mmCIF file of C-alpha atoms in Angstrom:
data_model
loop_
_atom_site.group_PDB
_atom_site.id
_atom_site.type_symbol
_atom_site.label_atom_id
_atom_site.label_comp_id
_atom_site.label_asym_id
_atom_site.label_seq_id
_atom_site.Cartn_x
_atom_site.Cartn_y
_atom_site.Cartn_z
ATOM 1 C CA UNK A 1 -21.789 25.648 -33.008
ATOM 2 C CA UNK A 2 -22.842 23.489 -30.093
ATOM 3 C CA UNK A 3 -23.013 24.713 -26.512
ATOM 4 C CA UNK A 4 -25.054 23.996 -23.409
ATOM 5 C CA UNK A 5 -26.548 27.514 -23.524
ATOM 6 C CA UNK A 6 -30.344 27.204 -23.215
ATOM 7 C CA UNK A 7 -31.016 29.917 -25.828
ATOM 8 C CA UNK A 8 -28.836 28.094 -28.378
ATOM 9 C CA UNK A 9 -30.605 24.835 -27.559
ATOM 10 C CA UNK A 10 -33.977 26.479 -28.125
ATOM 11 C CA UNK A 11 -32.866 27.829 -31.516
ATOM 12 C CA UNK A 12 -31.671 24.375 -32.571
ATOM 13 C CA UNK A 13 -34.989 22.838 -31.509
ATOM 14 C CA UNK A 14 -37.009 25.373 -33.548
ATOM 15 C CA UNK A 15 -34.767 24.721 -36.534
ATOM 16 C CA UNK A 16 -35.417 20.976 -36.316
ATOM 17 C CA UNK A 17 -39.153 21.642 -36.000
ATOM 18 C CA UNK A 18 -39.277 23.864 -39.086
ATOM 19 C CA UNK A 19 -37.290 21.424 -41.200
ATOM 20 C CA UNK A 20 -39.481 18.512 -40.265
ATOM 21 C CA UNK A 21 -42.732 20.504 -40.719
ATOM 22 C CA UNK A 22 -41.672 21.201 -44.320
ATOM 23 C CA UNK A 23 -41.753 17.504 -45.100
ATOM 24 C CA UNK A 24 -44.326 16.075 -47.488
ATOM 25 C CA UNK A 25 -46.142 14.098 -44.795
ATOM 26 C CA UNK A 26 -47.350 15.759 -41.576
ATOM 27 C CA UNK A 27 -45.145 14.885 -38.595
ATOM 28 C CA UNK A 28 -46.437 15.139 -35.016
ATOM 29 C CA UNK A 29 -44.594 17.400 -32.583
ATOM 30 C CA UNK A 30 -43.805 14.343 -30.439
ATOM 31 C CA UNK A 31 -41.803 12.978 -33.375
ATOM 32 C CA UNK A 32 -39.997 16.307 -33.691
ATOM 33 C CA UNK A 33 -39.005 16.164 -30.026
ATOM 34 C CA UNK A 34 -37.886 12.539 -30.406
ATOM 35 C CA UNK A 35 -35.780 13.409 -33.443
ATOM 36 C CA UNK A 36 -34.223 16.315 -31.592
ATOM 37 C CA UNK A 37 -33.339 14.165 -28.611
ATOM 38 C CA UNK A 38 -31.830 11.443 -30.778
ATOM 39 C CA UNK A 39 -29.748 13.747 -32.973
ATOM 40 C CA UNK A 40 -28.897 16.832 -30.956
ATOM 41 C CA UNK A 41 -28.449 15.490 -27.457
ATOM 42 C CA UNK A 42 -25.886 12.781 -28.348
ATOM 43 C CA UNK A 43 -23.959 15.307 -30.434
ATOM 44 C CA UNK A 44 -23.952 17.812 -27.606
ATOM 45 C CA UNK A 45 -22.914 15.179 -25.068
ATOM 46 C CA UNK A 46 -20.101 13.979 -27.316
ATOM 47 C CA UNK A 47 -18.736 17.468 -27.873
ATOM 48 C CA UNK A 48 -18.988 18.375 -24.195
ATOM 49 C CA UNK A 49 -17.259 15.114 -23.214
ATOM 50 C CA UNK A 50 -14.481 15.813 -25.709
ATOM 51 C CA UNK A 51 -14.057 19.317 -24.342
ATOM 52 C CA UNK A 52 -14.034 18.037 -20.748
ATOM 53 C CA UNK A 53 -11.470 15.340 -21.598
ATOM 54 C CA UNK A 54 -9.274 17.953 -23.283
ATOM 55 C CA UNK A 55 -9.489 20.181 -20.202
ATOM 56 C CA UNK A 56 -8.568 17.201 -17.994
ATOM 57 C CA UNK A 57 -5.611 16.396 -20.216
ATOM 58 C CA UNK A 58 -4.409 19.990 -20.037
ATOM 59 C CA UNK A 59 -4.913 20.090 -16.275
ATOM 60 C CA UNK A 60 -3.362 16.777 -15.357
ATOM 61 C CA UNK A 61 -0.193 16.908 -17.440
ATOM 62 C CA UNK A 62 1.567 19.187 -15.030
ATOM 63 C CA UNK A 63 3.824 16.762 -13.160
ATOM 64 C CA UNK A 64 7.505 17.639 -13.287
ATOM 65 C CA UNK A 65 10.168 14.982 -12.733
ATOM 66 C CA UNK A 66 13.722 16.102 -12.055
ATOM 67 C CA UNK A 67 16.119 13.161 -12.263
ATOM 68 C CA UNK A 68 19.708 13.497 -11.090
ATOM 69 C CA UNK A 69 22.348 10.797 -10.927
ATOM 70 C CA UNK A 70 24.046 10.515 -7.549
ATOM 71 C CA UNK A 71 27.766 9.790 -7.710
ATOM 72 C CA UNK A 72 29.066 9.384 -4.149
ATOM 73 C CA UNK A 73 32.226 11.440 -3.606
ATOM 74 C CA UNK A 74 34.277 8.371 -2.648
ATOM 75 C CA UNK A 75 33.105 6.244 -5.592
ATOM 76 C CA UNK A 76 36.474 6.474 -7.337
ATOM 77 C CA UNK A 77 38.653 5.910 -4.283
ATOM 78 C CA UNK A 78 37.049 2.972 -2.471
ATOM 79 C CA UNK A 79 35.152 -0.196 -3.252
ATOM 80 C CA UNK A 80 31.560 0.326 -4.388
ATOM 81 C CA UNK A 81 28.468 -1.895 -4.580
ATOM 82 C CA UNK A 82 28.506 -4.594 -7.238
ATOM 83 C CA UNK A 83 26.038 -4.139 -10.074
ATOM 84 C CA UNK A 84 22.907 -6.030 -9.066
ATOM 85 C CA UNK A 85 19.229 -6.771 -9.596
ATOM 86 C CA UNK A 86 16.432 -8.207 -7.436
ATOM 87 C CA UNK A 87 17.739 -6.295 -4.404
ATOM 88 C CA UNK A 88 16.113 -4.006 -1.830
ATOM 89 C CA UNK A 89 16.563 -0.266 -1.204
ATOM 90 C CA UNK A 90 15.305 1.756 1.776
ATOM 91 C CA UNK A 91 15.876 5.239 3.156
ATOM 92 C CA UNK A 92 16.003 6.155 6.860
ATOM 93 C CA UNK A 93 17.288 8.824 9.242
ATOM 94 C CA UNK A 94 15.222 11.639 7.783
ATOM 95 C CA UNK A 95 16.387 11.014 4.245
ATOM 96 C CA UNK A 96 20.099 10.998 5.004
ATOM 97 C CA UNK A 97 20.879 7.263 4.773
ATOM 98 C CA UNK A 98 20.129 4.839 1.921
ATOM 99 C CA UNK A 99 20.320 1.126 2.718
ATOM 100 C CA UNK A 100 21.028 -1.335 -0.120
ATOM 101 C CA UNK A 101 20.665 -5.035 0.646
ATOM 102 C CA UNK A 102 20.947 -8.336 -1.196
ATOM 103 C CA UNK A 103 20.338 -9.115 -4.839
ATOM 104 C CA UNK A 104 22.201 -10.910 -7.616
ATOM 105 C CA UNK A 105 25.262 -9.929 -9.610
ATOM 106 C CA UNK A 106 25.138 -13.197 -11.549
ATOM 107 C CA UNK A 107 21.752 -14.423 -12.728
ATOM 108 C CA UNK A 108 19.852 -16.331 -10.000
ATOM 109 C CA UNK A 109 22.893 -16.387 -7.700
ATOM 110 C CA UNK A 110 22.579 -14.394 -4.453
ATOM 111 C CA UNK A 111 25.500 -12.122 -3.593
ATOM 112 C CA UNK A 112 27.296 -13.791 -0.692
ATOM 113 C CA UNK A 113 30.429 -11.707 -0.226
ATOM 114 C CA UNK A 114 29.915 -10.132 3.252
ATOM 115 C CA UNK A 115 31.567 -6.934 2.034
ATOM 116 C CA UNK A 116 29.029 -6.656 -0.790
ATOM 117 C CA UNK A 117 25.706 -7.852 0.618
ATOM 118 C CA UNK A 118 24.928 -4.677 2.590
ATOM 119 C CA UNK A 119 25.826 -1.099 1.646
ATOM 120 C CA UNK A 120 24.945 2.316 3.006
ATOM 121 C CA UNK A 121 24.972 5.618 1.137
ATOM 122 C CA UNK A 122 25.224 8.485 3.622
ATOM 123 C CA UNK A 123 24.295 12.060 2.794
ATOM 124 C CA UNK A 124 26.469 14.823 4.222
ATOM 125 C CA UNK A 125 24.405 17.072 6.479
ATOM 126 C CA UNK A 126 23.486 20.331 4.796
ATOM 127 C CA UNK A 127 25.003 19.259 1.480
ATOM 128 C CA UNK A 128 23.929 17.225 -1.516
ATOM 129 C CA UNK A 129 26.951 14.903 -1.238
ATOM 130 C CA UNK A 130 26.811 11.168 -0.635
ATOM 131 C CA UNK A 131 29.363 8.611 0.498
ATOM 132 C CA UNK A 132 29.377 4.790 0.279
ATOM 133 C CA UNK A 133 29.872 2.951 3.583
ATOM 134 C CA UNK A 134 30.237 -0.743 4.450
ATOM 135 C CA UNK A 135 28.999 -1.084 8.031
ATOM 136 C CA UNK A 136 30.262 -3.408 10.728
ATOM 137 C CA UNK A 137 27.674 -6.138 11.304
ATOM 138 C CA UNK A 138 26.391 -7.371 14.676
ATOM 139 C CA UNK A 139 23.384 -9.459 15.740
ATOM 140 C CA UNK A 140 20.943 -9.641 18.640
ATOM 141 C CA UNK A 141 18.020 -11.879 19.536
ATOM 142 C CA UNK A 142 17.522 -15.614 19.626
ATOM 143 C CA UNK A 143 17.103 -16.394 15.942
ATOM 144 C CA UNK A 144 18.434 -19.566 14.409
ATOM 145 C CA UNK A 145 21.009 -17.637 12.379
ATOM 146 C CA UNK A 146 23.376 -14.824 13.289
ATOM 147 C CA UNK A 147 22.741 -12.861 10.093
ATOM 148 C CA UNK A 148 20.182 -13.304 7.318
ATOM 149 C CA UNK A 149 21.072 -15.936 4.722
ATOM 150 C CA UNK A 150 22.021 -14.407 1.368
ATOM 151 C CA UNK A 151 19.000 -13.851 -0.847
ATOM 152 C CA UNK A 152 17.473 -12.376 -3.971
ATOM 153 C CA UNK A 153 13.928 -11.180 -4.635
ATOM 154 C CA UNK A 154 13.040 -10.457 -1.010
ATOM 155 C CA UNK A 155 10.633 -7.724 0.138
ATOM 156 C CA UNK A 156 12.034 -4.727 2.030
ATOM 157 C CA UNK A 157 10.496 -1.693 3.748
ATOM 158 C CA UNK A 158 11.319 0.720 6.580
ATOM 159 C CA UNK A 159 9.274 1.753 9.603
ATOM 160 C CA UNK A 160 10.959 4.744 11.169
ATOM 161 C CA UNK A 161 14.663 3.910 11.280
ATOM 162 C CA UNK A 162 14.121 0.145 11.319
ATOM 163 C CA UNK A 163 14.288 -1.828 8.074
ATOM 164 C CA UNK A 164 12.399 -5.087 7.653
ATOM 165 C CA UNK A 165 13.050 -7.813 5.092
ATOM 166 C CA UNK A 166 10.874 -10.835 4.408
ATOM 167 C CA UNK A 167 11.424 -13.928 2.323
ATOM 168 C CA UNK A 168 13.184 -14.185 -1.010
ATOM 169 C CA UNK A 169 15.200 -17.187 -2.085
ATOM 170 C CA UNK A 170 18.822 -18.298 -2.037
ATOM 171 C CA UNK A 171 18.640 -21.233 -4.430
ATOM 172 C CA UNK A 172 19.558 -21.201 -8.101
ATOM 173 C CA UNK A 173 16.290 -22.455 -9.618
ATOM 174 C CA UNK A 174 12.961 -20.624 -9.407
ATOM 175 C CA UNK A 175 11.192 -21.733 -6.249
ATOM 176 C CA UNK A 176 14.356 -23.360 -4.900
ATOM 177 C CA UNK A 177 14.860 -22.678 -1.212
ATOM 178 C CA UNK A 178 12.275 -19.910 -0.992
ATOM 179 C CA UNK A 179 12.134 -18.409 2.500
ATOM 180 C CA UNK A 180 9.572 -16.862 4.841
ATOM 181 C CA UNK A 181 11.836 -15.463 7.539
ATOM 182 C CA UNK A 182 11.555 -11.903 8.837
ATOM 183 C CA UNK A 183 14.537 -9.796 9.868
ATOM 184 C CA UNK A 184 14.905 -6.306 11.280
ATOM 185 C CA UNK A 185 17.953 -4.149 10.541
ATOM 186 C CA UNK A 186 18.946 -1.110 12.596
ATOM 187 C CA UNK A 187 21.877 1.186 11.865
ATOM 188 C CA UNK A 188 23.880 2.737 14.685
ATOM 189 C CA UNK A 189 26.371 5.513 13.967
ATOM 190 C CA UNK A 190 29.033 7.078 16.140
ATOM 191 C CA UNK A 191 32.342 8.819 15.572
ATOM 192 C CA UNK A 192 34.269 5.555 15.439
ATOM 193 C CA UNK A 193 32.158 3.327 13.216
ATOM 194 C CA UNK A 194 28.808 2.557 11.630
ATOM 195 C CA UNK A 195 27.173 -0.642 12.828
ATOM 196 C CA UNK A 196 24.439 -2.726 11.229
ATOM 197 C CA UNK A 197 22.525 -4.706 13.853
ATOM 198 C CA UNK A 198 20.361 -7.614 12.649
ATOM 199 C CA UNK A 199 17.543 -9.153 14.698
ATOM 200 C CA UNK A 200 15.527 -12.145 13.539
ATOM 201 C CA UNK A 201 11.823 -11.636 14.211
ATOM 202 C CA UNK A 202 9.853 -14.475 15.760
ATOM 203 C CA UNK A 203 6.234 -13.757 14.877
ATOM 204 C CA UNK A 204 3.475 -14.062 17.480
ATOM 205 C CA UNK A 205 1.130 -15.610 14.906
ATOM 206 C CA UNK A 206 1.065 -17.851 11.867
ATOM 207 C CA UNK A 207 3.212 -16.480 9.062
ATOM 208 C CA UNK A 208 2.880 -16.149 5.278
ATOM 209 C CA UNK A 209 4.130 -18.963 3.093
ATOM 210 C CA UNK A 210 7.623 -18.857 1.621
ATOM 211 C CA UNK A 211 7.875 -16.693 -1.497
ATOM 212 C CA UNK A 212 10.037 -14.501 -3.724
ATOM 213 C CA UNK A 213 9.437 -11.518 -6.007
ATOM 214 C CA UNK A 214 6.704 -10.223 -3.682
ATOM 215 C CA UNK A 215 6.471 -6.566 -2.617
ATOM 216 C CA UNK A 216 5.998 -4.792 0.702
ATOM 217 C CA UNK A 217 5.353 -1.209 1.859
ATOM 218 C CA UNK A 218 5.099 0.483 5.244
ATOM 219 C CA UNK A 219 2.110 2.541 6.372
ATOM 220 C CA UNK A 220 2.450 3.847 9.908
ATOM 221 C CA UNK A 221 3.782 1.019 12.060
ATOM 222 C CA UNK A 222 2.376 -1.701 9.810
ATOM 223 C CA UNK A 223 3.856 -3.506 6.821
ATOM 224 C CA UNK A 224 1.665 -4.632 3.909
ATOM 225 C CA UNK A 225 2.865 -7.401 1.593
ATOM 226 C CA UNK A 226 1.330 -8.773 -1.597
ATOM 227 C CA UNK A 227 1.837 -11.677 -3.976
ATOM 228 C CA UNK A 228 5.052 -13.216 -5.156
ATOM 229 C CA UNK A 229 6.095 -16.657 -6.389
ATOM 230 C CA UNK A 230 5.433 -19.509 -3.973
ATOM 231 C CA UNK A 231 6.005 -23.254 -4.000
ATOM 232 C CA UNK A 232 2.637 -23.881 -5.664
ATOM 233 C CA UNK A 233 2.674 -20.988 -8.102
ATOM 234 C CA UNK A 234 2.113 -17.254 -8.182
ATOM 235 C CA UNK A 235 0.262 -15.711 -5.241
ATOM 236 C CA UNK A 236 -2.418 -13.016 -4.933
ATOM 237 C CA UNK A 237 -2.722 -12.739 -1.149
ATOM 238 C CA UNK A 238 -2.360 -9.594 0.979
ATOM 239 C CA UNK A 239 -0.825 -9.650 4.459
ATOM 240 C CA UNK A 240 -0.320 -7.138 7.265
ATOM 241 C CA UNK A 241 2.531 -7.274 9.773
ATOM 242 C CA UNK A 242 2.244 -5.209 12.977
ATOM 243 C CA UNK A 243 5.778 -4.168 13.942
ATOM 244 C CA UNK A 244 4.640 -3.422 17.526
ATOM 245 C CA UNK A 245 3.132 -6.824 18.272
ATOM 246 C CA UNK A 246 5.014 -8.938 15.669
ATOM 247 C CA UNK A 247 1.673 -10.286 14.498
ATOM 248 C CA UNK A 248 0.856 -11.285 10.907
ATOM 249 C CA UNK A 249 -2.741 -10.959 9.692
ATOM 250 C CA UNK A 250 -3.950 -12.316 6.356
ATOM 251 C CA UNK A 251 -6.200 -9.739 4.683
ATOM 252 C CA UNK A 252 -7.504 -12.084 2.021
ATOM 253 C CA UNK A 253 -6.858 -12.746 -1.647
ATOM 254 C CA UNK A 254 -7.853 -10.561 -4.559
ATOM 255 C CA UNK A 255 -10.761 -11.995 -6.541
ATOM 256 C CA UNK A 256 -9.838 -9.663 -9.403
ATOM 257 C CA UNK A 257 -6.100 -10.182 -9.840
ATOM 258 C CA UNK A 258 -4.386 -13.386 -10.873
ATOM 259 C CA UNK A 259 -1.420 -14.471 -8.788
ATOM 260 C CA UNK A 260 1.688 -12.523 -9.768
ATOM 261 C CA UNK A 261 5.292 -11.675 -9.104
ATOM 262 C CA UNK A 262 6.874 -8.238 -9.348
ATOM 263 C CA UNK A 263 3.695 -6.204 -8.670
ATOM 264 C CA UNK A 264 3.562 -2.534 -7.686
ATOM 265 C CA UNK A 265 2.001 -1.843 -4.300
ATOM 266 C CA UNK A 266 0.971 1.784 -3.806
ATOM 267 C CA UNK A 267 -0.228 3.647 -0.725
ATOM 268 C CA UNK A 268 -3.195 5.803 -1.761
ATOM 269 C CA UNK A 269 -4.902 8.575 0.160
ATOM 270 C CA UNK A 270 -8.093 7.768 2.077
ATOM 271 C CA UNK A 271 -6.338 4.844 3.765
ATOM 272 C CA UNK A 272 -6.193 2.540 0.747
ATOM 273 C CA UNK A 273 -3.665 0.286 -0.973
ATOM 274 C CA UNK A 274 -3.535 -0.335 -4.718
ATOM 275 C CA UNK A 275 -1.950 -3.373 -6.340
ATOM 276 C CA UNK A 276 -1.027 -2.492 -9.923
ATOM 277 C CA UNK A 277 0.430 -4.593 -12.770
ATOM 278 C CA UNK A 278 2.974 -7.415 -12.302
ATOM 279 C CA UNK A 279 3.776 -10.683 -14.093
ATOM 280 C CA UNK A 280 0.948 -13.243 -14.087
ATOM 281 C CA UNK A 281 2.182 -15.481 -16.870
ATOM 282 C CA UNK A 282 2.222 -12.322 -18.964
ATOM 283 C CA UNK A 283 2.863 -8.659 -18.310
ATOM 284 C CA UNK A 284 -0.275 -6.955 -16.932
ATOM 285 C CA UNK A 285 -1.709 -3.477 -16.389
ATOM 286 C CA UNK A 286 -4.703 -4.292 -14.188
ATOM 287 C CA UNK A 287 -5.174 -3.307 -10.559
ATOM 288 C CA UNK A 288 -7.221 -3.792 -7.406
ATOM 289 C CA UNK A 289 -7.730 -1.565 -4.357
ATOM 290 C CA UNK A 290 -7.914 -2.677 -0.724
ATOM 291 C CA UNK A 291 -9.458 -0.400 1.905
ATOM 292 C CA UNK A 292 -7.618 -0.419 5.213
ATOM 293 C CA UNK A 293 -10.602 1.312 6.865
ATOM 294 C CA UNK A 294 -13.249 -1.236 5.899
ATOM 295 C CA UNK A 295 -10.717 -4.079 5.721
ATOM 296 C CA UNK A 296 -11.960 -5.386 2.391
ATOM 297 C CA UNK A 297 -11.140 -5.428 -1.292
ATOM 298 C CA UNK A 298 -13.195 -3.214 -3.550
ATOM 299 C CA UNK A 299 -15.821 -5.117 -5.534
ATOM 300 C CA UNK A 300 -14.354 -4.266 -8.922
ATOM 301 C CA UNK A 301 -10.904 -3.776 -10.368
ATOM 302 C CA UNK A 302 -9.314 -0.388 -10.850
ATOM 303 C CA UNK A 303 -10.315 1.865 -13.724
ATOM 304 C CA UNK A 304 -8.086 4.208 -15.679
ATOM 305 C CA UNK A 305 -5.026 1.951 -16.088
ATOM 306 C CA UNK A 306 -5.439 1.235 -19.814
ATOM 307 C CA UNK A 307 -3.005 3.994 -20.796
ATOM 308 C CA UNK A 308 -0.140 2.199 -19.033
ATOM 309 C CA UNK A 309 1.778 -0.382 -21.038
ATOM 310 C CA UNK A 310 1.598 -3.798 -19.286
ATOM 311 C CA UNK A 311 4.710 -4.399 -17.151
ATOM 312 C CA UNK A 312 6.256 -5.957 -14.053
ATOM 313 C CA UNK A 313 9.317 -5.695 -11.755
ATOM 314 C CA UNK A 314 9.194 -1.885 -11.859
ATOM 315 C CA UNK A 315 10.332 0.789 -9.445
ATOM 316 C CA UNK A 316 7.350 2.356 -7.679
ATOM 317 C CA UNK A 317 6.908 5.301 -5.337
ATOM 318 C CA UNK A 318 3.974 6.685 -3.341
ATOM 319 C CA UNK A 319 4.320 10.436 -2.750
ATOM 320 C CA UNK A 320 1.406 11.698 -0.620
ATOM 321 C CA UNK A 321 3.051 15.109 -0.265
ATOM 322 C CA UNK A 322 2.294 15.798 -3.944
ATOM 323 C CA UNK A 323 -0.723 13.434 -4.178
ATOM 324 C CA UNK A 324 0.959 11.344 -6.858
ATOM 325 C CA UNK A 325 2.342 7.849 -7.332
ATOM 326 C CA UNK A 326 5.039 7.014 -9.869
ATOM 327 C CA UNK A 327 5.856 3.706 -11.579
ATOM 328 C CA UNK A 328 9.216 3.829 -13.338
ATOM 329 C CA UNK A 329 10.390 1.481 -16.077
ATOM 330 C CA UNK A 330 10.021 -2.247 -15.641
ATOM 331 C CA UNK A 331 9.912 -5.308 -17.858
ATOM 332 C CA UNK A 332 7.444 -4.951 -20.755
ATOM 333 C CA UNK A 333 8.500 -8.040 -22.738
ATOM 334 C CA UNK A 334 9.459 -11.201 -20.815
ATOM 335 C CA UNK A 335 12.784 -12.851 -21.491
ATOM 336 C CA UNK A 336 12.811 -15.992 -23.623
ATOM 337 C CA UNK A 337 15.480 -17.354 -21.250
ATOM 338 C CA UNK A 338 13.560 -16.764 -18.054
ATOM 339 C CA UNK A 339 15.709 -15.401 -15.245
ATOM 340 C CA UNK A 340 18.845 -16.361 -17.117
ATOM 341 C CA UNK A 341 18.334 -13.604 -19.686
ATOM 342 C CA UNK A 342 16.899 -10.098 -19.944
ATOM 343 C CA UNK A 343 13.590 -9.158 -21.551
ATOM 344 C CA UNK A 344 12.492 -5.820 -22.970
ATOM 345 C CA UNK A 345 12.544 -2.905 -20.555
ATOM 346 C CA UNK A 346 11.056 0.586 -20.359
ATOM 347 C CA UNK A 347 12.439 3.882 -19.043
ATOM 348 C CA UNK A 348 9.197 5.840 -18.875
ATOM 349 C CA UNK A 349 7.579 7.227 -15.734
ATOM 350 C CA UNK A 350 3.871 6.509 -15.311
ATOM 351 C CA UNK A 351 2.259 9.091 -13.021
ATOM 352 C CA UNK A 352 -0.891 8.044 -11.147
ATOM 353 C CA UNK A 353 -3.345 10.011 -9.052
ATOM 354 C CA UNK A 354 -2.537 9.639 -5.363
ATOM 355 C CA UNK A 355 -6.175 9.164 -4.372
ATOM 356 C CA UNK A 356 -7.775 7.068 -7.121
ATOM 357 C CA UNK A 357 -4.707 5.392 -8.640
ATOM 358 C CA UNK A 358 -5.846 6.432 -12.124
ATOM 359 C CA UNK A 359 -3.077 6.983 -14.670
ATOM 360 C CA UNK A 360 -2.606 10.719 -15.200
ATOM 361 C CA UNK A 361 0.196 10.668 -17.744
ATOM 362 C CA UNK A 362 3.228 8.787 -18.997
ATOM 363 C CA UNK A 363 6.403 10.853 -19.134
ATOM 364 C CA UNK A 364 9.248 9.939 -21.464
ATOM 365 C CA UNK A 365 12.746 11.456 -21.479
ATOM 366 C CA UNK A 366 13.030 14.382 -23.842
ATOM 367 C CA UNK A 367 13.380 13.318 -27.482
ATOM 368 C CA UNK A 368 15.577 16.351 -28.077
ATOM 369 C CA UNK A 369 18.450 14.711 -26.221
ATOM 370 C CA UNK A 370 19.073 17.856 -24.202
ATOM 371 C CA UNK A 371 22.384 17.770 -22.368
ATOM 372 C CA UNK A 372 20.659 19.468 -19.428
ATOM 373 C CA UNK A 373 18.309 16.534 -18.865
ATOM 374 C CA UNK A 374 19.394 13.530 -16.832
ATOM 375 C CA UNK A 375 17.277 10.382 -17.042
ATOM 376 C CA UNK A 376 17.936 6.747 -16.058
ATOM 377 C CA UNK A 377 18.233 4.141 -18.791
ATOM 378 C CA UNK A 378 15.840 1.267 -19.472
ATOM 379 C CA UNK A 379 15.661 -1.242 -16.630
ATOM 380 C CA UNK A 380 13.650 -3.707 -14.609
ATOM 381 C CA UNK A 381 14.294 -5.732 -11.429
ATOM 382 C CA UNK A 382 15.555 -2.584 -9.658
ATOM 383 C CA UNK A 383 14.218 -1.088 -6.431
ATOM 384 C CA UNK A 384 13.169 2.364 -5.262
ATOM 385 C CA UNK A 385 12.500 4.150 -1.992
ATOM 386 C CA UNK A 386 10.839 7.461 -1.082
ATOM 387 C CA UNK A 387 11.524 10.418 1.184
ATOM 388 C CA UNK A 388 9.131 13.360 0.985
ATOM 389 C CA UNK A 389 8.753 14.447 -2.634
ATOM 390 C CA UNK A 390 11.820 12.529 -3.838
ATOM 391 C CA UNK A 391 12.350 8.892 -4.762
ATOM 392 C CA UNK A 392 15.645 7.041 -5.205
ATOM 393 C CA UNK A 393 16.558 4.174 -7.563
ATOM 394 C CA UNK A 394 19.527 1.818 -7.541
ATOM 395 C CA UNK A 395 20.687 -0.678 -10.156
ATOM 396 C CA UNK A 396 18.514 -3.226 -11.903
ATOM 397 C CA UNK A 397 18.720 -5.315 -15.061
ATOM 398 C CA UNK A 398 19.070 -3.935 -18.608
ATOM 399 C CA UNK A 399 20.275 -5.216 -21.980
ATOM 400 C CA UNK A 400 18.610 -8.169 -23.703
ATOM 401 C CA UNK A 401 18.730 -11.982 -23.854
ATOM 402 C CA UNK A 402 21.937 -11.891 -25.887
ATOM 403 C CA UNK A 403 23.660 -9.523 -23.487
ATOM 404 C CA UNK A 404 22.020 -8.940 -20.103
ATOM 405 C CA UNK A 405 23.576 -6.099 -18.093
ATOM 406 C CA UNK A 406 23.272 -5.496 -14.357
ATOM 407 C CA UNK A 407 23.529 -1.892 -13.229
ATOM 408 C CA UNK A 408 25.127 -0.064 -10.322
ATOM 409 C CA UNK A 409 23.903 3.501 -10.840
ATOM 410 C CA UNK A 410 22.143 5.524 -8.140
ATOM 411 C CA UNK A 411 19.488 8.121 -8.985
ATOM 412 C CA UNK A 412 17.207 10.568 -7.257
ATOM 413 C CA UNK A 413 14.043 12.106 -8.708
ATOM 414 C CA UNK A 414 12.200 15.098 -7.291
ATOM 415 C CA UNK A 415 8.489 15.105 -8.127
ATOM 416 C CA UNK A 416 6.624 18.403 -8.421
ATOM 417 C CA UNK A 417 2.832 18.578 -8.978
#
């Protein structure tokens, strides 16, 4: 028996003293106390730590994920989005409109069909029914192009009802024709039609270098973008874009993380951003936190990520309402054919604490194969978006090098603490 009760501790000390006093040679009391400290205290600390860890495990494994596949009610009667990967997904209009843009249906080849590049999934008010819509496209502004050039591996995020995209590439080879243009998309709906209005943004400052496979999130009226693959290699820089002033600000590079593509960028509580995992020549599971309040990177890398299998090109979601972040799936074994093939993919959900970014648990689909449980298949190179306590996933890449498969399924997942 080993507890922190002082009476029990006293009994153990007297026991040690009596045993040692019965030895052949006389032993000073100072030696008795030293022996006690060296034997009892480490044992007590170890047992208490084990008990505390067990209590933490019991406490933290309480997250409930409820996946449900969304099948729009016109999916069998009209055209639908092509299967794709390396696309962007955003949600606007108070969670009633999903916006799917760009990507590749054939490896490394941007979708160019104007009826396939941009899709909307609209939720019927008061019902859990969705419908696919191809909007009419218009443009405003003085940009050099009327609509964004086709692209894969761009970054996409929404501020209010405005969606912003940055960069990506529209060449076949890695690094070929990478871009650093910024576009804003706004959706206008009336009884007659749904219109997508594109505006090219001319920044009021210097802009980030061209890149692809970077990631971007919105916090308030600002966009935060990290990493990606540039002309001179993988990047580890963090940028802020102010959507009110159109000004880019470089927030510095991480001195902890190697340059990488396909990272996860998470909005933590206490006004912080966490960069987690990504591909840096290998799959990783490290991380680094940037404080928006002090405007600096933390001195050391993140702790508590060891439980997560190294990965990249995942779906990620920050859910402050439930104080959790979720990283779903991703590539865990790189393809031997590069972007021409498909590596090994996961279908687990890694749940992280919404304040510290520490991994709380990894949730797998039920091994019982219950018919009542819906769960997306293995995938990487997909995208996700969040509204409230629910995140949405579309498409991605599955299969293997021998038979890569691009997906066109749409999912929602409600997260409960």
